XYZ file of N, CA and C in Angstrom:
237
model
N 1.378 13.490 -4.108
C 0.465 12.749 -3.235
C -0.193 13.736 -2.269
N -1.179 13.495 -1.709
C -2.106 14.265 -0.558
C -1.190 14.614 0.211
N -1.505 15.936 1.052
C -0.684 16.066 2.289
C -1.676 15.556 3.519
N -2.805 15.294 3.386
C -4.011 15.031 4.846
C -4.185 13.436 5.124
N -4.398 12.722 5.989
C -4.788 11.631 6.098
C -5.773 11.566 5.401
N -6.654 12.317 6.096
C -8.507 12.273 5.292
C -8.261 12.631 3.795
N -7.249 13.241 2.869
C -7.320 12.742 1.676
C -6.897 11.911 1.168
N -5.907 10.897 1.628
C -4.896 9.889 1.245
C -5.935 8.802 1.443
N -6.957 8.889 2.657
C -8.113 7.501 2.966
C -9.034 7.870 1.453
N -9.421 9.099 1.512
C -10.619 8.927 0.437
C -10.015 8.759 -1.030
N -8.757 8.904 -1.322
C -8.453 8.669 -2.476
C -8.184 6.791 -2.963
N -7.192 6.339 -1.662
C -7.466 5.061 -1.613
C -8.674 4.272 -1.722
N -9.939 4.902 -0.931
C -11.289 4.404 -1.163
C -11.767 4.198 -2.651
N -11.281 5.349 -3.119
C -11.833 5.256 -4.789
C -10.931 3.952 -5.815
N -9.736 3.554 -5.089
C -9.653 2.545 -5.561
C -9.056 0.983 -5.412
N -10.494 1.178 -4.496
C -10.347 -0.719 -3.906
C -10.667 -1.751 -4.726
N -9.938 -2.741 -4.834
C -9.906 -3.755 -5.903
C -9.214 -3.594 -6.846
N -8.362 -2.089 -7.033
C -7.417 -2.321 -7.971
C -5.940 -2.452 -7.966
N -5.379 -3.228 -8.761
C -3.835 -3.649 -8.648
C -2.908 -2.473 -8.351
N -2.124 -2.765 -7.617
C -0.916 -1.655 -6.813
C 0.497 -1.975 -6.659
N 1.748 -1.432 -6.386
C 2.229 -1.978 -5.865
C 3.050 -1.052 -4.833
N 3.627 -1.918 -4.051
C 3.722 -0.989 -2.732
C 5.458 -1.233 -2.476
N 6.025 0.370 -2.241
C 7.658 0.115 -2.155
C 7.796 0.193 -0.806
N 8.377 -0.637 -0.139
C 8.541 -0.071 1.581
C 10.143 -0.057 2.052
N 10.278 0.825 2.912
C 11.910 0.586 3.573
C 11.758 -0.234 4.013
N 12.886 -1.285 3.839
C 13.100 -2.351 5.129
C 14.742 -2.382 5.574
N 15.305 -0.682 5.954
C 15.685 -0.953 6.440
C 16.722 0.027 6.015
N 18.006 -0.022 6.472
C 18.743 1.252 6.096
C 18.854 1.642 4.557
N 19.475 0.568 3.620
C 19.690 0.752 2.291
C 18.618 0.022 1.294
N 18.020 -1.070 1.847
C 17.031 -2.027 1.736
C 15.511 -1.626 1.556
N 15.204 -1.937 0.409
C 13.420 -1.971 0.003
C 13.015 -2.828 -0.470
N 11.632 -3.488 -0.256
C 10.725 -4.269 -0.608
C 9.834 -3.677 -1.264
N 9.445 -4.729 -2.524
C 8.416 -4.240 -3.589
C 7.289 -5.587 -3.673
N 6.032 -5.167 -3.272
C 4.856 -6.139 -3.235
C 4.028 -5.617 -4.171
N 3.677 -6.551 -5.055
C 2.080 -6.637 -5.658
C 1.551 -7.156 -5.196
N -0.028 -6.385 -5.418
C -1.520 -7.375 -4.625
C -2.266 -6.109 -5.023
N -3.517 -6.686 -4.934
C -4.893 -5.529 -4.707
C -4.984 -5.246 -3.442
N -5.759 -4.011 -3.931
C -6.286 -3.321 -2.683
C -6.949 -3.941 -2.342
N -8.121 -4.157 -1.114
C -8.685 -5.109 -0.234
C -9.556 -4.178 0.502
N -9.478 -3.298 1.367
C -10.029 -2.372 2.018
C -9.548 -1.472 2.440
N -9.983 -0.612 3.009
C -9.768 0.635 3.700
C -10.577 0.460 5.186
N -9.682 0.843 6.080
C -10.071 1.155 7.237
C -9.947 2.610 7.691
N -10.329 3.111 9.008
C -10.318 4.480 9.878
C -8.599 4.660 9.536
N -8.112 3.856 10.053
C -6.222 3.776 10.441
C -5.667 3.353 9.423
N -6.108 1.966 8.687
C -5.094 1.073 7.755
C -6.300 1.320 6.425
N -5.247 0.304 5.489
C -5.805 0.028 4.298
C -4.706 -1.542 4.255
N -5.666 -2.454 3.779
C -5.171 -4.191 3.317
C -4.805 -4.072 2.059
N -3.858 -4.830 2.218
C -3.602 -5.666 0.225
C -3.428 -6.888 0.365
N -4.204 -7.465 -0.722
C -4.156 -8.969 -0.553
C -2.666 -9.170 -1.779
N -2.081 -9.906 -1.603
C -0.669 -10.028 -1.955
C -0.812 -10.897 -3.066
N 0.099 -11.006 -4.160
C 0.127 -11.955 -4.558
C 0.893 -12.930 -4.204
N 0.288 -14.179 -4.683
C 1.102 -15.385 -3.759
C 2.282 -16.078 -4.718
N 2.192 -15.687 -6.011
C 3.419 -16.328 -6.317
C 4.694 -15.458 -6.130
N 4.734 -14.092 -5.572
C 5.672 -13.533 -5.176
C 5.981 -13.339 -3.692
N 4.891 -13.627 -2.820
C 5.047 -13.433 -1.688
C 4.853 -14.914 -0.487
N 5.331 -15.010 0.580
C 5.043 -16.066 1.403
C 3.487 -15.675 2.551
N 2.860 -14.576 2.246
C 1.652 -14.820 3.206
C 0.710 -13.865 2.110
N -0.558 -13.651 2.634
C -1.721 -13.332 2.194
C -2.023 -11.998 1.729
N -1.941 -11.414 3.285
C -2.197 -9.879 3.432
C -1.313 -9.283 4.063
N -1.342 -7.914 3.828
C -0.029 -7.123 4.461
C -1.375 -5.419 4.814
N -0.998 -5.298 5.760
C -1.970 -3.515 6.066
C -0.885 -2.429 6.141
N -1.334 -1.474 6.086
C -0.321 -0.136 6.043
C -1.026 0.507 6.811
N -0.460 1.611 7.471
C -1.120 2.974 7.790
C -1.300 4.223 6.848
N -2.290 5.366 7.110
C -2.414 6.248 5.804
C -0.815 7.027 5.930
N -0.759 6.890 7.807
C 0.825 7.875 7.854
C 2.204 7.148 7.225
N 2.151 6.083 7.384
C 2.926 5.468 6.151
C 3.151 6.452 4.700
N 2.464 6.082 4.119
C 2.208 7.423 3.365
C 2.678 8.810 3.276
N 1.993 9.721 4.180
C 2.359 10.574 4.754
C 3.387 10.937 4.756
N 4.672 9.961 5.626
C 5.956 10.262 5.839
C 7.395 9.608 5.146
N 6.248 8.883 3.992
C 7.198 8.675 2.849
C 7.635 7.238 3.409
N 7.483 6.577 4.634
C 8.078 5.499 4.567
C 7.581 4.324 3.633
N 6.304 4.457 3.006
C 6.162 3.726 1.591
C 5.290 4.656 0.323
N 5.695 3.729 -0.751
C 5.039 4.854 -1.744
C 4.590 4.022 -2.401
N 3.208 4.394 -2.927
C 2.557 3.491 -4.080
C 2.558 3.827 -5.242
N 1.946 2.522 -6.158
C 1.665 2.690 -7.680
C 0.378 1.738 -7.794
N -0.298 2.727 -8.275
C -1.504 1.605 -9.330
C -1.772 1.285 -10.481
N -1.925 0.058 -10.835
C -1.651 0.164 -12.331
C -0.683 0.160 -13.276
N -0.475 0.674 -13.753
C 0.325 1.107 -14.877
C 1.754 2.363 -14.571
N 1.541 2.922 -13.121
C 1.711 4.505 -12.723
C 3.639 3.451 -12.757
């Protein structure tokens, strides 16, 4: 993965609207795994609209430093 914010935003940019899924800590031993599309990109965040038969709300945002520091990791597609 990128080591820069500014490459982790422009790589995400290239692919908005496509299916992902996103692993996050929640917590000491504990991870959560969401599907949804990408949605946008912001300066700070990037949206995913969730899917709803796996999840109880809509959208969820991340930061690019998320990323960054490994506290979540993505997949698109097929990856």
């Amino acid at each position: 993965m990128p080591n820069t914010l500014a490459t982790i935003k422009s790589d995400l940019d290239t692919k908005v609207g496509e299916e992902m899924m996103v692993v996050a800590q929640a917590g000491r031993k504990k991870i959560t795994k969401r599907h949804g599309i990408l949605h946008k990109t912001y300066p700070a965040v990037f949206v995913v609209d969730l899917d709803q038969e796996e999840n109880s709300f809509e959208r969820v945002s991340y930061s690019y430093t998320d990323i960054l520091t490994k506290n979540i990791e993505i997949a698109f597609g097929e990856e």
